[in-house]
PDB file of N, CA and C in Angstrom:
ATOM      1  N   ALA A   7     264.424 270.844 245.055  1.00 76.00           N
ATOM      2  CA  ALA A   7     264.645 269.831 246.068  1.00 76.00           C
ATOM      3  C   ALA A   7     263.612 268.704 245.980  1.00 76.00           C
ATOM      4  N   VAL A   8     262.504 268.940 245.289  1.00 85.00           N
ATOM      5  CA  VAL A   8     261.474 267.902 245.188  1.00 85.00           C
ATOM      6  C   VAL A   8     262.005 266.704 244.414  1.00 85.00           C
ATOM      7  N   PHE A   9     262.654 266.948 243.296  1.00 87.00           N
ATOM      8  CA  PHE A   9     263.132 265.856 242.446  1.00 87.00           C
ATOM      9  C   PHE A   9     264.607 265.542 242.648  1.00 87.00           C
ATOM     10  N   MET A  10     265.323 266.421 243.335  1.00 81.00           N
ATOM     11  CA  MET A  10     266.751 266.201 243.592  1.00 81.00           C
ATOM     12  C   MET A  10     267.023 266.523 245.060  1.00 81.00           C
ATOM     13  N   PRO A  11     266.677 265.591 245.957  1.00 75.00           N
ATOM     14  CA  PRO A  11     266.743 265.878 247.393  1.00 75.00           C
ATOM     15  C   PRO A  11     268.143 265.818 247.998  1.00 75.00           C
ATOM     16  N   HIS A  12     269.136 265.584 247.171  1.00 74.00           N
ATOM     17  CA  HIS A  12     270.510 265.511 247.672  1.00 74.00           C
ATOM     18  C   HIS A  12     271.292 266.687 247.123  1.00 74.00           C
ATOM     19  N   GLY A  13     272.463 266.924 247.642  1.00 71.00           N
ATOM     20  CA  GLY A  13     273.318 267.967 247.097  1.00 71.00           C
ATOM     21  C   GLY A  13     273.854 267.552 245.741  1.00 71.00           C
ATOM     22  N   LEU A  14     274.502 268.469 245.074  1.00 74.00           N
ATOM     23  CA  LEU A  14     275.006 268.196 243.730  1.00 74.00           C
ATOM     24  C   LEU A  14     276.251 267.327 243.731  1.00 74.00           C
ATOM     25  N   GLY A  15     276.974 267.272 244.825  1.00 79.00           N
ATOM     26  CA  GLY A  15     278.184 266.460 244.883  1.00 79.00           C
ATOM     27  C   GLY A  15     278.832 266.557 246.243  1.00 79.00           C
ATOM     28  N   HIS A  16     279.984 265.921 246.370  1.00 79.00           N
ATOM     29  CA  HIS A  16     280.714 265.933 247.638  1.00 79.00           C
ATOM     30  C   HIS A  16     282.184 265.715 247.352  1.00 79.00           C
ATOM     31  N   PHE A  17     283.006 266.091 248.317  1.00 79.00           N
ATOM     32  CA  PHE A  17     284.438 265.867 248.185  1.00 79.00           C
ATOM     33  C   PHE A  17     284.761 264.388 248.309  1.00 79.00           C
ATOM     34  N   MET A  18     285.848 263.994 247.667  1.00 80.00           N
ATOM     35  CA  MET A  18     286.351 262.626 247.789  1.00 80.00           C
ATOM     36  C   MET A  18     287.763 262.702 248.343  1.00 80.00           C
ATOM     37  N   GLY A  19     288.085 261.724 249.175  1.00 72.00           N
ATOM     38  CA  GLY A  19     289.416 261.680 249.769  1.00 72.00           C
ATOM     39  C   GLY A  19     289.680 260.287 250.268  1.00 72.00           C
ATOM     40  N   LEU A  20     290.022 260.180 251.534  1.00 66.00           N
ATOM     41  CA  LEU A  20     290.275 258.866 252.109  1.00 66.00           C
ATOM     42  C   LEU A  20     288.992 258.058 252.212  1.00 66.00           C
ATOM     43  N   ASP A  21     287.873 258.742 252.271  1.00 64.00           N
ATOM     44  CA  ASP A  21     286.572 258.090 252.344  1.00 64.00           C
ATOM     45  C   ASP A  21     285.778 258.546 251.120  1.00 64.00           C
ATOM     46  N   THR A  22     284.835 257.732 250.670  1.00 61.00           N
ATOM     47  CA  THR A  22     284.030 258.094 249.509  1.00 61.00           C
ATOM     48  C   THR A  22     283.317 259.409 249.719  1.00 61.00           C
ATOM     49  N   HIS A  23     282.712 259.595 250.873  1.00 61.00           N
ATOM     50  CA  HIS A  23     282.051 260.851 251.223  1.00 61.00           C
ATOM     51  C   HIS A  23     282.958 261.575 252.210  1.00 61.00           C
ATOM     52  N   ASP A  24     283.977 262.213 251.680  1.00 61.00           N
ATOM     53  CA  ASP A  24     284.965 262.853 252.537  1.00 61.00           C
ATOM     54  C   ASP A  24     284.369 264.087 253.216  1.00 61.00           C
ATOM     55  N   VAL A  25     284.807 264.329 254.424  1.00 63.00           N
ATOM     56  CA  VAL A  25     284.343 265.499 255.164  1.00 63.00           C
ATOM     57  C   VAL A  25     285.103 266.726 254.668  1.00 63.00           C
ATOM     58  N   GLY A  26     284.674 267.868 255.069  1.00 66.00           N
ATOM     59  CA  GLY A  26     285.413 269.073 254.747  1.00 66.00           C
ATOM     60  C   GLY A  26     284.775 269.938 253.692  1.00 66.00           C
ATOM     61  N   GLY A  27     283.539 269.682 253.329  1.00 67.00           N
ATOM     62  CA  GLY A  27     282.887 270.476 252.307  1.00 67.00           C
ATOM     63  C   GLY A  27     282.339 271.796 252.793  1.00 67.00           C
ATOM     64  N   ARG A  28     282.383 271.996 254.096  1.00 66.00           N
ATOM     65  CA  ARG A  28     281.870 273.248 254.667  1.00 66.00           C
ATOM     66  C   ARG A  28     282.981 273.923 255.460  1.00 66.00           C
ATOM     67  N   PRO A  29     283.169 275.227 255.262  1.00 65.00           N
ATOM     68  CA  PRO A  29     284.194 275.924 256.043  1.00 65.00           C
ATOM     69  C   PRO A  29     283.848 275.931 257.523  1.00 65.00           C
ATOM     70  N   LYS A  30     284.864 276.030 258.363  1.00 73.00           N
ATOM     71  CA  LYS A  30     284.646 276.079 259.804  1.00 73.00           C
ATOM     72  C   LYS A  30     283.736 277.259 260.137  1.00 73.00           C
ATOM     73  N   GLY A  31     282.720 277.004 260.943  1.00 74.00           N
ATOM     74  CA  GLY A  31     281.778 278.038 261.336  1.00 74.00           C
ATOM     75  C   GLY A  31     280.645 278.257 260.343  1.00 74.00           C
ATOM     76  N   HIS A  32     280.653 277.501 259.239  1.00 68.00           N
ATOM     77  CA  HIS A  32     279.605 277.651 258.220  1.00 68.00           C
ATOM     78  C   HIS A  32     278.260 277.214 258.786  1.00 68.00           C
ATOM     79  N   LYS A  33     277.264 278.066 258.644  1.00 73.00           N
ATOM     80  CA  LYS A  33     275.929 277.732 259.123  1.00 73.00           C
ATOM     81  C   LYS A  33     275.228 276.858 258.079  1.00 73.00           C
ATOM     82  N   VAL A  34     274.793 275.689 258.495  1.00 73.00           N
ATOM     83  CA  VAL A  34     274.093 274.785 257.586  1.00 73.00           C
ATOM     84  C   VAL A  34     272.724 275.378 257.255  1.00 73.00           C
ATOM     85  N   GLN A  35     272.408 275.419 255.979  1.00 71.00           N
ATOM     86  CA  GLN A  35     271.132 275.956 255.527  1.00 71.00           C
ATOM     87  C   GLN A  35     269.989 275.021 255.920  1.00 71.00           C
ATOM     88  N   THR A  36     268.825 275.565 256.145  1.00 73.00           N
ATOM     89  CA  THR A  36     267.664 274.747 256.494  1.00 73.00           C
ATOM     90  C   THR A  36     266.601 274.773 255.402  1.00 73.00           C
ATOM     91  N   LEU A  37     266.805 275.566 254.366  1.00 70.00           N
ATOM     92  CA  LEU A  37     265.832 275.657 253.286  1.00 70.00           C
ATOM     93  C   LEU A  37     265.898 274.437 252.386  1.00 70.00           C
ATOM     94  N   ASP A  38     264.728 273.960 251.931  1.00 67.00           N
ATOM     95  CA  ASP A  38     264.713 272.878 250.950  1.00 67.00           C
ATOM     96  C   ASP A  38     265.557 273.306 249.756  1.00 67.00           C
ATOM     97  N   GLY A  39     266.323 272.358 249.243  1.00 62.00           N
ATOM     98  CA  GLY A  39     267.181 272.665 248.111  1.00 62.00           C
ATOM     99  C   GLY A  39     268.570 273.105 248.510  1.00 62.00           C
ATOM    100  N   PHE A  40     268.752 273.502 249.766  1.00 64.00           N
ATOM    101  CA  PHE A  40     270.061 273.952 250.241  1.00 64.00           C
ATOM    102  C   PHE A  40     270.563 273.149 251.431  1.00 64.00           C
ATOM    103  N   LYS A  41     269.652 272.535 252.193  1.00 63.00           N
ATOM    104  CA  LYS A  41     270.065 271.899 253.443  1.00 63.00           C
ATOM    105  C   LYS A  41     270.937 270.662 253.245  1.00 63.00           C
ATOM    106  N   ASN A  42     270.924 270.063 252.058  1.00 63.00           N
ATOM    107  CA  ASN A  42     271.732 268.870 251.828  1.00 63.00           C
ATOM    108  C   ASN A  42     273.006 269.152 251.045  1.00 63.00           C
ATOM    109  N   LEU A  43     273.317 270.421 250.823  1.00 67.00           N
ATOM    110  CA  LEU A  43     274.552 270.742 250.111  1.00 67.00           C
ATOM    111  C   LEU A  43     275.751 270.358 250.970  1.00 67.00           C
ATOM    112  N   ARG A  44     276.645 269.573 250.384  1.00 65.00           N
ATOM    113  CA  ARG A  44     277.816 269.106 251.131  1.00 65.00           C
ATOM    114  C   ARG A  44     279.096 269.770 250.661  1.00 65.00           C
ATOM    115  N   CYS A  45     278.998 270.627 249.661  1.00 71.00           N
ATOM    116  CA  CYS A  45     280.183 271.294 249.126  1.00 71.00           C
ATOM    117  C   CYS A  45     279.897 272.793 249.084  1.00 71.00           C
ATOM    118  N   CYS A  46     280.398 273.499 250.070  1.00 70.00           N
ATOM    119  CA  CYS A  46     280.126 274.936 250.202  1.00 70.00           C
ATOM    120  C   CYS A  46     281.425 275.735 250.242  1.00 70.00           C
ATOM    121  N   LEU A  47     282.432 275.258 249.560  1.00 75.00           N
ATOM    122  CA  LEU A  47     283.730 275.937 249.535  1.00 75.00           C
ATOM    123  C   LEU A  47     284.025 276.451 248.132  1.00 75.00           C
ATOM    124  N   ASN A  48     284.901 277.442 248.044  1.00 80.00           N
ATOM    125  CA  ASN A  48     285.440 277.816 246.742  1.00 80.00           C
ATOM    126  C   ASN A  48     286.381 276.704 246.300  1.00 80.00           C
ATOM    127  N   LEU A  49     286.222 276.258 245.059  1.00 85.00           N
ATOM    128  CA  LEU A  49     287.041 275.148 244.563  1.00 85.00           C
ATOM    129  C   LEU A  49     288.430 275.638 244.188  1.00 85.00           C
ATOM    130  N   GLU A  50     289.424 274.789 244.491  1.00 89.00           N
ATOM    131  CA  GLU A  50     290.815 275.105 244.210  1.00 89.00           C
ATOM    132  C   GLU A  50     291.454 273.938 243.482  1.00 89.00           C
ATOM    133  N   PRO A  51     292.491 274.217 242.661  1.00 96.00           N
ATOM    134  CA  PRO A  51     293.177 273.140 241.950  1.00 96.00           C
ATOM    135  C   PRO A  51     293.639 272.043 242.909  1.00 96.00           C
ATOM    136  N   GLY A  52     293.439 270.800 242.488  1.00 93.00           N
ATOM    137  CA  GLY A  52     293.838 269.648 243.285  1.00 93.00           C
ATOM    138  C   GLY A  52     292.701 269.039 244.080  1.00 93.00           C
ATOM    139  N   MET A  53     291.621 269.772 244.263  1.00 88.00           N
ATOM    140  CA  MET A  53     290.460 269.204 244.974  1.00 88.00           C
ATOM    141  C   MET A  53     289.806 268.141 244.090  1.00 88.00           C
ATOM    142  N   VAL A  54     289.306 267.097 244.727  1.00 88.00           N
ATOM    143  CA  VAL A  54     288.636 266.013 244.023  1.00 88.00           C
ATOM    144  C   VAL A  54     287.222 265.908 244.565  1.00 88.00           C
ATOM    145  N   LEU A  55     286.260 265.923 243.667  1.00 87.00           N
ATOM    146  CA  LEU A  55     284.873 265.844 244.105  1.00 87.00           C
ATOM    147  C   LEU A  55     284.013 265.155 243.066  1.00 87.00           C
ATOM    148  N   THR A  56     282.806 264.854 243.479  1.00 86.00           N
ATOM    149  CA  THR A  56     281.830 264.253 242.575  1.00 86.00           C
ATOM    150  C   THR A  56     280.907 265.337 242.054  1.00 86.00           C
ATOM    151  N   VAL A  57     280.367 265.087 240.876  1.00 86.00           N
ATOM    152  CA  VAL A  57     279.294 265.897 240.314  1.00 86.00           C
ATOM    153  C   VAL A  57     278.196 264.890 240.005  1.00 86.00           C
ATOM    154  N   GLU A  58     277.082 264.970 240.720  1.00 83.00           N
ATOM    155  CA  GLU A  58     276.068 263.925 240.626  1.00 83.00           C
ATOM    156  C   GLU A  58     274.653 264.470 240.445  1.00 83.00           C
ATOM    157  N   PRO A  59     274.348 264.964 239.255  1.00 85.00           N
ATOM    158  CA  PRO A  59     272.963 265.369 239.025  1.00 85.00           C
ATOM    159  C   PRO A  59     272.062 264.140 238.979  1.00 85.00           C
ATOM    160  N   GLY A  60     270.844 264.286 239.386  1.00 86.00           N
ATOM    161  CA  GLY A  60     269.919 263.156 239.359  1.00 86.00           C
ATOM    162  C   GLY A  60     268.488 263.612 239.517  1.00 86.00           C
ATOM    163  N   VAL A  61     267.595 262.687 239.316  1.00 91.00           N
ATOM    164  CA  VAL A  61     266.174 262.952 239.514  1.00 91.00           C
ATOM    165  C   VAL A  61     265.575 261.747 240.236  1.00 91.00           C
ATOM    166  N   TYR A  62     264.769 262.028 241.260  1.00 91.00           N
ATOM    167  CA  TYR A  62     264.153 260.974 242.063  1.00 91.00           C
ATOM    168  C   TYR A  62     262.658 261.216 242.172  1.00 91.00           C
ATOM    169  N   PHE A  63     261.905 260.146 242.260  1.00 94.00           N
ATOM    170  CA  PHE A  63     260.449 260.227 242.394  1.00 94.00           C
ATOM    171  C   PHE A  63     260.070 259.602 243.733  1.00 94.00           C
ATOM    172  N   ASN A  64     260.260 260.381 244.784  1.00 91.00           N
ATOM    173  CA  ASN A  64     260.011 259.964 246.149  1.00 91.00           C
ATOM    174  C   ASN A  64     258.598 260.400 246.536  1.00 91.00           C
ATOM    175  N   ASN A  65     257.725 259.445 246.842  1.00 93.00           N
ATOM    176  CA  ASN A  65     256.322 259.765 247.111  1.00 93.00           C
ATOM    177  C   ASN A  65     256.137 260.774 248.234  1.00 93.00           C
ATOM    178  N   PHE A  66     256.930 260.683 249.278  1.00 91.00           N
ATOM    179  CA  PHE A  66     256.802 261.635 250.387  1.00 91.00           C
ATOM    180  C   PHE A  66     257.047 263.067 249.899  1.00 91.00           C
ATOM    181  N   SER A  67     258.143 263.270 249.173  1.00 90.00           N
ATOM    182  CA  SER A  67     258.470 264.608 248.664  1.00 90.00           C
ATOM    183  C   SER A  67     257.461 265.073 247.628  1.00 90.00           C
ATOM    184  N   LEU A  68     257.038 264.156 246.764  1.00 94.00           N
ATOM    185  CA  LEU A  68     256.083 264.521 245.717  1.00 94.00           C
ATOM    186  C   LEU A  68     254.740 264.921 246.303  1.00 94.00           C
ATOM    187  N   ASP A  69     254.250 264.141 247.244  1.00 95.00           N
ATOM    188  CA  ASP A  69     252.949 264.446 247.849  1.00 95.00           C
ATOM    189  C   ASP A  69     252.983 265.777 248.596  1.00 95.00           C
ATOM    190  N   ARG A  70     254.089 266.045 249.274  1.00 93.00           N
ATOM    191  CA  ARG A  70     254.233 267.306 249.986  1.00 93.00           C
ATOM    192  C   ARG A  70     254.239 268.483 249.000  1.00 93.00           C
ATOM    193  N   ALA A  71     254.932 268.324 247.879  1.00 94.00           N
ATOM    194  CA  ALA A  71     254.988 269.388 246.871  1.00 94.00           C
ATOM    195  C   ALA A  71     253.624 269.615 246.223  1.00 94.00           C
ATOM    196  N   LEU A  72     252.882 268.547 245.995  1.00 97.00           N
ATOM    197  CA  LEU A  72     251.567 268.692 245.367  1.00 97.00           C
ATOM    198  C   LEU A  72     250.567 269.399 246.273  1.00 97.00           C
ATOM    199  N   LYS A  73     250.779 269.339 247.570  1.00 97.00           N
ATOM    200  CA  LYS A  73     249.897 270.037 248.520  1.00 97.00           C
ATOM    201  C   LYS A  73     250.269 271.507 248.696  1.00 97.00           C
ATOM    202  N   ASP A  74     251.426 271.887 248.177  1.00 96.00           N
ATOM    203  CA  ASP A  74     251.920 273.255 248.317  1.00 96.00           C
ATOM    204  C   ASP A  74     251.644 274.025 247.023  1.00 96.00           C
ATOM    205  N   PRO A  75     250.736 275.017 247.064  1.00 97.00           N
ATOM    206  CA  PRO A  75     250.392 275.762 245.848  1.00 97.00           C
ATOM    207  C   PRO A  75     251.595 276.434 245.168  1.00 97.00           C
ATOM    208  N   LYS A  76     252.610 276.824 245.956  1.00 94.00           N
ATOM    209  CA  LYS A  76     253.792 277.457 245.370  1.00 94.00           C
ATOM    210  C   LYS A  76     254.587 276.477 244.508  1.00 94.00           C
ATOM    211  N   GLN A  77     254.521 275.183 244.843  1.00 94.00           N
ATOM    212  CA  GLN A  77     255.254 274.188 244.072  1.00 94.00           C
ATOM    213  C   GLN A  77     254.362 273.458 243.075  1.00 94.00           C
ATOM    214  N   SER A  78     253.142 273.160 243.460  1.00 96.00           N
ATOM    215  CA  SER A  78     252.278 272.326 242.629  1.00 96.00           C
ATOM    216  C   SER A  78     251.958 272.957 241.277  1.00 96.00           C
ATOM    217  N   LYS A  79     251.996 274.285 241.192  1.00 97.00           N
ATOM    218  CA  LYS A  79     251.696 274.932 239.913  1.00 97.00           C
ATOM    219  C   LYS A  79     252.734 274.613 238.832  1.00 97.00           C
ATOM    220  N   PHE A  80     253.896 274.082 239.246  1.00 96.00           N
ATOM    221  CA  PHE A  80     254.947 273.722 238.296  1.00 96.00           C
ATOM    222  C   PHE A  80     254.958 272.229 237.967  1.00 96.00           C
ATOM    223  N   ILE A  81     254.070 271.455 238.556  1.00 96.00           N
ATOM    224  CA  ILE A  81     254.085 269.994 238.399  1.00 96.00           C
ATOM    225  C   ILE A  81     252.817 269.539 237.685  1.00 96.00           C
ATOM    226  N   ASP A  82     252.998 268.791 236.614  1.00 97.00           N
ATOM    227  CA  ASP A  82     251.870 268.188 235.903  1.00 97.00           C
ATOM    228  C   ASP A  82     251.628 266.818 236.537  1.00 97.00           C
ATOM    229  N   GLU A  83     250.606 266.730 237.356  1.00 95.00           N
ATOM    230  CA  GLU A  83     250.371 265.512 238.141  1.00 95.00           C
ATOM    231  C   GLU A  83     250.104 264.290 237.262  1.00 95.00           C
ATOM    232  N   LYS A  84     249.444 264.473 236.137  1.00 96.00           N
ATOM    233  CA  LYS A  84     249.184 263.335 235.239  1.00 96.00           C
ATOM    234  C   LYS A  84     250.487 262.775 234.669  1.00 96.00           C
ATOM    235  N   VAL A  85     251.397 263.655 234.291  1.00 96.00           N
ATOM    236  CA  VAL A  85     252.699 263.199 233.794  1.00 96.00           C
ATOM    237  C   VAL A  85     253.489 262.572 234.939  1.00 96.00           C
ATOM    238  N   LEU A  86     253.467 263.205 236.086  1.00 95.00           N
ATOM    239  CA  LEU A  86     254.189 262.703 237.245  1.00 95.00           C
ATOM    240  C   LEU A  86     253.760 261.287 237.621  1.00 95.00           C
ATOM    241  N   ASP A  87     252.462 261.013 237.542  1.00 95.00           N
ATOM    242  CA  ASP A  87     251.955 259.683 237.913  1.00 95.00           C
ATOM    243  C   ASP A  87     252.593 258.572 237.090  1.00 95.00           C
ATOM    244  N   ARG A  88     253.041 258.871 235.881  1.00 94.00           N
ATOM    245  CA  ARG A  88     253.701 257.850 235.052  1.00 94.00           C
ATOM    246  C   ARG A  88     255.031 257.407 235.660  1.00 94.00           C
ATOM    247  N   PHE A  89     255.625 258.255 236.479  1.00 94.00           N
ATOM    248  CA  PHE A  89     256.952 257.967 237.017  1.00 94.00           C
ATOM    249  C   PHE A  89     256.948 257.521 238.478  1.00 94.00           C
ATOM    250  N   ARG A  90     255.809 257.586 239.127  1.00 92.00           N
ATOM    251  CA  ARG A  90     255.749 257.120 240.520  1.00 92.00           C
ATOM    252  C   ARG A  90     256.104 255.631 240.562  1.00 92.00           C
ATOM    253  N   GLY A  91     256.912 255.275 241.525  1.00 89.00           N
ATOM    254  CA  GLY A  91     257.334 253.881 241.646  1.00 89.00           C
ATOM    255  C   GLY A  91     258.591 253.568 240.846  1.00 89.00           C
ATOM    256  N   PHE A  92     259.033 254.502 240.011  1.00 90.00           N
ATOM    257  CA  PHE A  92     260.242 254.297 239.211  1.00 90.00           C
ATOM    258  C   PHE A  92     261.493 254.353 240.072  1.00 90.00           C
ATOM    259  N   GLY A  93     261.471 255.185 241.075  1.00 90.00           N
ATOM    260  CA  GLY A  93     262.659 255.367 241.906  1.00 90.00           C
ATOM    261  C   GLY A  93     263.400 256.602 241.464  1.00 90.00           C
ATOM    262  N   GLY A  94     264.413 256.425 240.652  1.00 91.00           N
ATOM    263  CA  GLY A  94     265.164 257.576 240.169  1.00 91.00           C
ATOM    264  C   GLY A  94     266.430 257.156 239.464  1.00 91.00           C
ATOM    265  N   VAL A  95     267.177 258.135 239.062  1.00 91.00           N
ATOM    266  CA  VAL A  95     268.446 257.888 238.384  1.00 91.00           C
ATOM    267  C   VAL A  95     269.401 259.039 238.717  1.00 91.00           C
ATOM    268  N   ARG A  96     270.653 258.689 238.866  1.00 85.00           N
ATOM    269  CA  ARG A  96     271.676 259.701 239.131  1.00 85.00           C
ATOM    270  C   ARG A  96     272.916 259.330 238.337  1.00 85.00           C
ATOM    271  N   LEU A  97     273.507 260.333 237.697  1.00 87.00           N
ATOM    272  CA  LEU A  97     274.777 260.159 236.995  1.00 87.00           C
ATOM    273  C   LEU A  97     275.864 260.721 237.889  1.00 87.00           C
ATOM    274  N   GLU A  98     276.990 260.042 237.959  1.00 87.00           N
ATOM    275  CA  GLU A  98     278.076 260.549 238.798  1.00 87.00           C
ATOM    276  C   GLU A  98     279.357 260.611 238.011  1.00 87.00           C
ATOM    277  N   ASP A  99     279.967 261.774 238.049  1.00 91.00           N
ATOM    278  CA  ASP A  99     281.309 261.949 237.517  1.00 91.00           C
ATOM    279  C   ASP A  99     282.214 262.324 238.680  1.00 91.00           C
ATOM    280  N   ASP A 100     283.419 261.781 238.671  1.00 91.00           N
ATOM    281  CA  ASP A 100     284.424 262.125 239.664  1.00 91.00           C
ATOM    282  C   ASP A 100     285.449 263.004 238.960  1.00 91.00           C
ATOM    283  N   VAL A 101     285.686 264.196 239.499  1.00 93.00           N
ATOM    284  CA  VAL A 101     286.532 265.173 238.808  1.00 93.00           C
ATOM    285  C   VAL A 101     287.638 265.697 239.712  1.00 93.00           C
ATOM    286  N   ILE A 102     288.720 266.095 239.060  1.00 94.00           N
ATOM    287  CA  ILE A 102     289.817 266.789 239.733  1.00 94.00           C
ATOM    288  C   ILE A 102     289.771 268.237 239.255  1.00 94.00           C
ATOM    289  N   VAL A 103     289.775 269.170 240.178  1.00 94.00           N
ATOM    290  CA  VAL A 103     289.799 270.595 239.822  1.00 94.00           C
ATOM    291  C   VAL A 103     291.214 270.935 239.372  1.00 94.00           C
ATOM    292  N   THR A 104     291.332 271.601 238.210  1.00 97.00           N
ATOM    293  CA  THR A 104     292.637 272.015 237.684  1.00 97.00           C
ATOM    294  C   THR A 104     292.694 273.538 237.628  1.00 97.00           C
ATOM    295  N   GLU A 105     293.832 274.074 237.220  1.00 97.00           N
ATOM    296  CA  GLU A 105     293.986 275.530 237.077  1.00 97.00           C
ATOM    297  C   GLU A 105     293.030 276.095 236.033  1.00 97.00           C
ATOM    298  N   THR A 106     292.674 275.274 235.040  1.00 97.00           N
ATOM    299  CA  THR A 106     291.870 275.773 233.922  1.00 97.00           C
ATOM    300  C   THR A 106     290.462 275.191 233.868  1.00 97.00           C
ATOM    301  N   GLY A 107     290.089 274.344 234.810  1.00 95.00           N
ATOM    302  CA  GLY A 107     288.760 273.719 234.786  1.00 95.00           C
ATOM    303  C   GLY A 107     288.747 272.439 235.597  1.00 95.00           C
ATOM    304  N   ILE A 108     288.415 271.336 234.930  1.00 94.00           N
ATOM    305  CA  ILE A 108     288.398 270.039 235.606  1.00 94.00           C
ATOM    306  C   ILE A 108     288.980 268.962 234.706  1.00 94.00           C
ATOM    307  N   GLU A 109     289.415 267.876 235.320  1.00 95.00           N
ATOM    308  CA  GLU A 109     289.752 266.640 234.609  1.00 95.00           C
ATOM    309  C   GLU A 109     288.731 265.614 235.068  1.00 95.00           C
ATOM    310  N   ASN A 110     287.941 265.102 234.141  1.00 94.00           N
ATOM    311  CA  ASN A 110     286.917 264.117 234.479  1.00 94.00           C
ATOM    312  C   ASN A 110     287.572 262.733 234.528  1.00 94.00           C
ATOM    313  N   MET A 111     287.534 262.105 235.689  1.00 93.00           N
ATOM    314  CA  MET A 111     288.133 260.774 235.854  1.00 93.00           C
ATOM    315  C   MET A 111     287.161 259.662 235.474  1.00 93.00           C
ATOM    316  N   SER A 112     285.903 259.984 235.236  1.00 92.00           N
ATOM    317  CA  SER A 112     284.888 258.970 234.901  1.00 92.00           C
ATOM    318  C   SER A 112     284.927 258.727 233.398  1.00 92.00           C
ATOM    319  N   LYS A 113     285.362 257.557 233.020  1.00 87.00           N
ATOM    320  CA  LYS A 113     285.450 257.198 231.604  1.00 87.00           C
ATOM    321  C   LYS A 113     284.452 256.093 231.315  1.00 87.00           C
ATOM    322  N   VAL A 114     283.184 256.498 231.224  1.00 83.00           N
ATOM    323  CA  VAL A 114     282.113 255.511 230.980  1.00 83.00           C
ATOM    324  C   VAL A 114     281.211 256.012 229.863  1.00 83.00           C
ATOM    325  N   PRO A 115     280.656 255.084 229.079  1.00 78.00           N
ATOM    326  CA  PRO A 115     279.741 255.516 228.015  1.00 78.00           C
ATOM    327  C   PRO A 115     278.444 256.059 228.598  1.00 78.00           C
ATOM    328  N   ARG A 116     277.830 256.973 227.932  1.00 71.00           N
ATOM    329  CA  ARG A 116     276.548 257.557 228.360  1.00 71.00           C
ATOM    330  C   ARG A 116     275.536 257.323 227.288  1.00 71.00           C
TER     331      ARG A 116
END
């Protein structure tokens, strides 16, 4: 959650960020890394959603992680300092769930 503070994706429908990613009565998680998940359903053919992996360098999140011994042991602060102020990057693919996998609707060069 330090470098990817958002969920991995969301449903698409009439609105770009369509509602309905959580079943009725679903308890929203409060743990870092889980609290921003917007898609908590079993996927079925015909569903349309985004897949958006990304990395962000948010000073608030980074500073908090560096103060936490459980997280800071995994972060090389000298390397991290090279990326502070960069912001971040996220790739987004829009996919349709099929019977056998997905159909990627994003036709862009990478």
